[in-house]
Tab-separated table of C-alpha atoms in Angstrom:
chain	number	residue	atom	x	y	z
B	1	MET	CA	-7.032	-12.676	-15.327
B	2	SER	CA	-4.534	-15.062	-16.869
B	3	THR	CA	-1.410	-15.406	-14.744
B	4	ASP	CA	0.585	-15.140	-17.979
B	5	SER	CA	-0.441	-11.466	-18.177
B	6	ALA	CA	-0.011	-10.655	-14.472
B	7	LYS	CA	2.593	-8.164	-13.279
B	8	LEU	CA	2.426	-9.496	-9.700
B	9	GLU	CA	1.310	-12.920	-8.473
B	10	VAL	CA	0.801	-14.020	-4.873
B	11	VAL	CA	0.632	-17.805	-4.849
B	12	ARG	CA	-0.603	-19.706	-1.753
B	13	VAL	CA	1.469	-17.651	0.681
B	14	VAL	CA	1.629	-18.902	4.269
B	15	LYS	CA	3.252	-16.949	7.113
B	16	SER	CA	3.377	-17.604	10.855
B	17	PHE	CA	5.044	-15.920	13.829
B	18	ARG	CA	6.094	-17.008	17.296
B	19	SER	CA	4.117	-15.418	20.110
B	20	ARG	CA	3.761	-15.958	23.855
B	21	ARG	CA	0.846	-18.267	23.049
B	22	GLY	CA	2.908	-20.301	20.590
B	23	SER	CA	2.830	-20.217	16.820
B	24	LEU	CA	0.506	-17.575	15.342
B	25	LEU	CA	-0.693	-18.152	11.761
B	26	ALA	CA	-0.891	-14.747	10.063
B	27	LEU	CA	-1.520	-15.728	6.427
B	28	ASP	CA	-2.890	-19.040	5.214
B	29	GLY	CA	-2.939	-19.676	1.480
B	30	MET	CA	-3.079	-16.020	0.390
B	31	SER	CA	-3.425	-15.887	-3.404
B	32	PHE	CA	-4.234	-13.159	-5.931
B	33	SER	CA	-2.729	-11.517	-8.991
B	34	VAL	CA	-2.413	-7.934	-10.197
B	35	ALA	CA	-2.413	-6.865	-13.837
B	36	PRO	CA	0.094	-4.339	-15.195
B	37	GLY	CA	-1.069	-0.832	-14.362
B	38	GLU	CA	-3.822	-2.014	-12.016
B	39	ILE	CA	-4.562	-0.665	-8.530
B	40	VAL	CA	-5.634	-3.421	-6.136
B	41	CYS	CA	-6.723	-2.440	-2.621
B	42	LEU	CA	-6.689	-4.847	0.321
B	43	VAL	CA	-9.170	-4.293	3.152
B	44	GLY	CA	-9.832	-6.368	6.239
B	45	PRO	CA	-10.046	-6.328	10.032
B	46	SER	CA	-7.088	-5.439	12.228
B	47	GLY	CA	-4.598	-8.269	12.513
B	48	CYS	CA	-5.633	-10.034	9.302
B	49	GLY	CA	-2.098	-9.875	7.870
B	50	LYS	CA	-2.350	-6.983	5.402
B	51	SER	CA	0.884	-5.286	6.482
B	52	THR	CA	2.626	-8.652	6.866
B	53	LEU	CA	1.746	-9.412	3.268
B	54	LEU	CA	3.163	-6.094	2.045
B	55	ASN	CA	6.420	-6.762	3.906
B	56	ILE	CA	6.641	-10.135	2.157
B	57	LEU	CA	5.875	-8.521	-1.217
B	58	ALA	CA	8.630	-5.973	-0.570
B	59	GLY	CA	11.072	-8.764	0.284
B	60	LEU	CA	11.570	-7.492	3.837
B	61	GLU	CA	10.631	-10.846	5.348
B	62	PRO	CA	10.195	-14.331	3.857
B	63	ALA	CA	7.029	-16.373	3.559
B	64	ASP	CA	6.970	-19.785	5.218
B	65	SER	CA	5.717	-21.233	1.946
B	66	GLY	CA	4.220	-20.065	-1.327
B	67	GLN	CA	5.636	-17.685	-3.904
B	68	ILE	CA	5.652	-14.035	-4.904
B	69	LEU	CA	6.246	-13.547	-8.633
B	70	VAL	CA	6.951	-10.303	-10.495
B	71	ASP	CA	6.766	-10.766	-14.252
B	72	ARG	CA	6.618	-14.518	-13.537
B	73	SER	CA	9.994	-14.480	-11.739
B	74	PRO	CA	10.114	-15.296	-8.003
B	75	ILE	CA	11.383	-12.532	-5.721
B	76	ARG	CA	14.425	-13.324	-3.548
B	77	GLY	CA	14.386	-10.259	-1.298
B	78	PRO	CA	14.149	-6.472	-1.680
B	79	GLY	CA	14.586	-5.208	-5.225
B	80	ARG	CA	14.364	-2.126	-7.408
B	81	ASP	CA	11.255	-3.520	-9.069
B	82	ARG	CA	9.254	-2.846	-5.865
B	83	ALA	CA	8.999	0.183	-3.581
B	84	LEU	CA	7.161	0.387	-0.260
B	85	VAL	CA	5.473	3.524	1.126
B	86	PHE	CA	4.689	3.271	4.851
B	87	GLN	CA	1.953	4.800	7.010
B	88	GLU	CA	4.615	7.038	8.541
B	89	ALA	CA	6.619	8.863	5.889
B	90	ALA	CA	9.928	7.403	7.238
B	91	LEU	CA	11.966	10.329	5.926
B	92	PHE	CA	15.413	11.403	7.100
B	93	PRO	CA	14.949	14.603	9.153
B	94	TRP	CA	18.568	15.686	8.713
B	95	LEU	CA	18.227	15.715	4.915
B	96	SER	CA	16.459	18.254	2.737
B	97	VAL	CA	13.445	17.308	0.634
B	98	GLN	CA	15.563	16.890	-2.498
B	99	ASP	CA	18.150	14.780	-0.676
B	100	ASN	CA	15.426	12.537	0.729
B	101	VAL	CA	14.042	11.952	-2.759
B	102	ALA	CA	17.552	11.383	-4.107
B	103	PHE	CA	18.481	8.861	-1.410
B	104	GLY	CA	17.405	5.711	-3.237
B	105	LEU	CA	18.933	6.975	-6.481
B	106	LYS	CA	22.277	7.402	-4.726
B	107	VAL	CA	22.065	3.880	-3.320
B	108	ILE	CA	21.580	2.378	-6.790
B	109	GLY	CA	24.382	4.497	-8.265
B	110	THR	CA	22.440	6.896	-10.477
B	111	PRO	CA	24.845	9.518	-11.945
B	112	PRO	CA	24.511	12.988	-10.344
B	113	ALA	CA	23.079	14.761	-13.407
B	114	GLU	CA	20.417	12.101	-13.954
B	115	ARG	CA	19.726	11.998	-10.234
B	116	GLN	CA	19.121	15.744	-10.122
B	117	ALA	CA	16.809	15.566	-13.137
B	118	ARG	CA	14.768	12.707	-11.665
B	119	VAL	CA	14.423	14.457	-8.311
B	120	ALA	CA	13.102	17.562	-10.064
B	121	GLN	CA	10.769	15.456	-12.218
B	122	PHE	CA	9.123	13.662	-9.321
B	123	LEU	CA	8.939	16.617	-6.966
B	124	ASN	CA	7.106	18.388	-9.753
B	125	LEU	CA	4.870	15.354	-10.242
B	126	VAL	CA	3.782	15.373	-6.574
B	127	GLY	CA	3.346	19.146	-6.515
B	128	LEU	CA	6.403	20.029	-4.421
B	129	ALA	CA	8.478	22.003	-6.905
B	130	GLY	CA	9.935	24.911	-4.943
B	131	PHE	CA	10.345	22.903	-1.728
B	132	GLU	CA	13.618	21.224	-2.706
B	133	LYS	CA	15.646	22.915	0.055
B	134	ALA	CA	13.042	22.558	2.793
B	135	TYR	CA	13.581	20.208	5.740
B	136	ILE	CA	11.104	17.627	6.913
B	137	HIS	CA	10.070	19.466	10.099
B	138	GLU	CA	8.929	22.359	7.918
B	139	LEU	CA	6.357	20.248	6.047
B	140	SER	CA	2.754	19.295	6.771
B	141	GLY	CA	1.741	15.641	7.090
B	142	GLY	CA	0.412	15.555	3.551
B	143	MET	CA	3.577	17.126	2.161
B	144	LYS	CA	5.722	14.561	3.971
B	145	GLN	CA	3.770	11.741	2.366
B	146	ARG	CA	4.205	13.367	-1.043
B	147	VAL	CA	7.970	13.424	-0.457
B	148	ALA	CA	7.835	9.724	0.481
B	149	LEU	CA	5.836	9.014	-2.672
B	150	ALA	CA	8.303	10.964	-4.827
B	151	ARG	CA	11.198	9.024	-3.264
B	152	ALA	CA	9.496	5.723	-4.071
B	153	LEU	CA	8.661	6.725	-7.643
B	154	ALA	CA	12.110	8.152	-8.364
B	155	ILE	CA	13.713	4.694	-8.549
B	156	ASN	CA	11.064	3.749	-11.146
B	157	PRO	CA	9.711	0.578	-9.510
B	158	ASP	CA	7.438	-1.746	-11.458
B	159	VAL	CA	5.192	-2.212	-8.411
B	160	LEU	CA	4.324	0.385	-5.772
B	161	LEU	CA	3.339	-1.058	-2.375
B	162	MET	CA	1.436	1.308	-0.078
B	163	ASP	CA	0.720	0.447	3.571
B	164	GLU	CA	-2.043	2.768	4.838
B	165	PRO	CA	-0.036	5.809	3.738
B	166	PHE	CA	-2.832	8.324	4.340
B	167	ALA	CA	-4.277	6.931	7.592
B	168	ALA	CA	-2.690	9.568	9.837
B	169	LEU	CA	-3.730	12.548	7.709
B	170	ASP	CA	-6.630	14.895	8.373
B	171	ALA	CA	-9.634	14.558	6.058
B	172	GLN	CA	-8.675	17.426	3.753
B	173	SER	CA	-5.088	16.235	3.342
B	174	ARG	CA	-6.285	12.670	2.762
B	175	ASP	CA	-8.703	13.782	0.035
B	176	ARG	CA	-5.935	15.788	-1.612
B	177	MET	CA	-3.637	12.753	-1.561
B	178	HIS	CA	-6.360	10.623	-3.156
B	179	ASP	CA	-6.501	13.140	-6.005
B	180	GLU	CA	-2.692	13.240	-6.218
B	181	LEU	CA	-2.328	9.467	-6.325
B	182	GLN	CA	-5.000	9.046	-9.004
B	183	SER	CA	-3.289	11.736	-11.078
B	184	ILE	CA	0.152	10.164	-10.619
B	185	TRP	CA	-1.231	6.742	-11.521
B	186	ALA	CA	-2.820	8.172	-14.677
B	187	GLN	CA	0.540	9.686	-15.692
B	188	THR	CA	2.823	6.788	-14.775
B	189	GLY	CA	0.647	3.679	-15.168
B	190	LYS	CA	2.240	2.098	-12.097
B	191	THR	CA	0.994	-1.196	-10.711
B	192	ILE	CA	-0.128	-0.495	-7.144
B	193	VAL	CA	-1.060	-2.675	-4.161
B	194	PHE	CA	-2.694	-0.454	-1.527
B	195	VAL	CA	-3.556	-1.564	2.025
B	196	THR	CA	-6.209	0.340	3.965
B	197	HIS	CA	-8.761	-0.078	6.778
B	198	ASN	CA	-11.022	2.454	5.058
B	199	VAL	CA	-13.466	0.847	2.619
B	200	ARG	CA	-14.405	4.171	1.007
B	201	GLU	CA	-10.717	4.901	0.428
B	202	ALA	CA	-10.304	1.477	-1.209
B	203	LEU	CA	-13.212	2.222	-3.532
B	204	VAL	CA	-11.845	5.667	-4.412
B	205	LEU	CA	-8.490	4.239	-5.445
B	206	GLY	CA	-8.936	0.603	-6.449
B	207	ASP	CA	-9.710	-1.044	-9.760
B	208	ARG	CA	-10.401	-4.076	-7.569
B	209	VAL	CA	-10.961	-4.428	-3.834
B	210	LEU	CA	-9.973	-7.652	-2.075
B	211	ALA	CA	-11.758	-8.269	1.222
B	212	MET	CA	-9.652	-10.388	3.587
B	213	CYS	CA	-10.685	-12.871	6.262
B	214	ALA	CA	-9.839	-12.367	9.909
B	215	ARG	CA	-6.585	-14.030	10.937
B	216	PRO	CA	-5.291	-16.175	9.378
B	217	GLY	CA	-5.566	-13.866	6.402
B	218	LYS	CA	-6.586	-14.843	2.897
B	219	VAL	CA	-8.860	-13.382	0.248
B	220	LYS	CA	-12.515	-13.865	1.173
B	221	ARG	CA	-14.069	-12.060	-1.779
B	222	GLU	CA	-13.033	-9.895	-4.721
B	223	PHE	CA	-15.008	-6.806	-5.715
B	224	ARG	CA	-14.843	-5.000	-9.041
B	225	PHE	CA	-16.962	-1.910	-9.598
B	226	SER	CA	-17.479	0.060	-12.824
B	227	LEU	CA	-16.756	3.521	-11.438
B	228	GLY	CA	-15.255	6.332	-13.490
B	229	ARG	CA	-12.217	8.366	-12.482
B	230	PRO	CA	-11.311	10.602	-10.799
B	231	ARG	CA	-13.239	9.440	-7.737
B	232	HIS	CA	-13.813	11.156	-4.403
B	233	MET	CA	-14.795	9.958	-0.924
B	234	GLU	CA	-18.014	11.994	-1.064
B	235	ASP	CA	-19.251	10.506	-4.367
B	236	HIS	CA	-22.796	9.154	-3.980
B	237	THR	CA	-21.948	6.293	-6.345
B	238	LEU	CA	-19.583	4.892	-3.703
B	239	VAL	CA	-22.261	4.528	-1.018
B	240	ASP	CA	-23.911	1.337	-2.304
B	241	ALA	CA	-20.545	-0.177	-3.224
B	242	ALA	CA	-19.158	0.548	0.255
B	243	ARG	CA	-22.225	-0.999	1.858
B	244	GLU	CA	-21.658	-4.229	-0.103
B	245	VAL	CA	-17.995	-4.475	0.929
B	246	LEU	CA	-18.742	-3.625	4.563
B	247	ALA	CA	-21.419	-6.321	4.699
B	248	GLU	CA	-18.825	-8.866	3.543
B	249	LEU	CA	-16.380	-7.705	6.222
B	250	GLN	CA	-18.875	-7.537	9.103
B	251	ASP	CA	-18.425	-11.131	10.276
B	252	GLU	CA	-14.638	-10.942	9.873
B	253	VAL	CA	-14.423	-7.805	12.029
B	254	ALA	CA	-16.548	-9.524	14.696
B	255	LYS	CA	-14.230	-12.566	14.629
B	256	ALA	CA	-11.154	-10.330	14.986
B	257	MET	CA	-12.699	-8.458	17.923
B	258	GLN	CA	-13.645	-11.725	19.665
B	259	GLU	CA	-10.121	-13.068	19.216
B	260	GLU	CA	-8.716	-9.869	20.726
B	261	VAL	CA	-11.018	-10.255	23.755
B	262	GLU	CA	-9.939	-13.877	24.190
B	263	HIS	CA	-6.299	-12.887	23.870
B	264	GLU	CA	-6.586	-10.260	26.617
B	265	ARG	CA	-8.603	-12.434	28.993
B	266	PRO	CA	-6.666	-13.309	32.200
B	267	GLY	CA	-4.950	-16.664	31.954
B	268	HIS	CA	-4.462	-16.490	28.200
């Protein structure tokens, strides 16, 4: 894909952290681009820097070097053009569902009438019309994540960043959220970067799947499969594709596990 047509560009991003063993290189020359309206899924072993990358994309922490570009303009921090959905819904328990969804709209100064209309629009989009007055403790895990998704979409970001948002859900709720997200994507055309440990989930959702190396993280291989939509975890067509991705990740998972063993060994 030409970078001129990219919605999001990650250009040679490097990120390190201080640890008790010294400097820890999390990302080393991470580069890829995402077209407008594309869903790109990142998969890789634990500790390969997937969540770190999303935090950098969201502007929550800086890269040591490299650039993140949205519409060819470098990001300088958090912005309305990007919204991040976490593994935990990160909702405010003292607010109702509608007030949680309205929170970001209040922060950016959306007038009350427009705010109310947008809250209704996106609660309807995620299938929660009628739950406006409910409180978070009254909702199931899947419903909480739909509220978080509605809150992110309400501010109309150009890019939706999703950090393993369905990992804690039971299988039925997860499958329902896969259907919901594919439907929402079809209606909104949002550009999405989705991080997951689950290769089948990546294949259900992604137009492309990027397999990452063990730490320090960077793209090892890109996969693109011609699979129709909607897709489901149980689709037989995903089996061969998943096997190909898993084979690419096998050595990286082994490297990550060996590094963890070395890290925990006495004297290290």
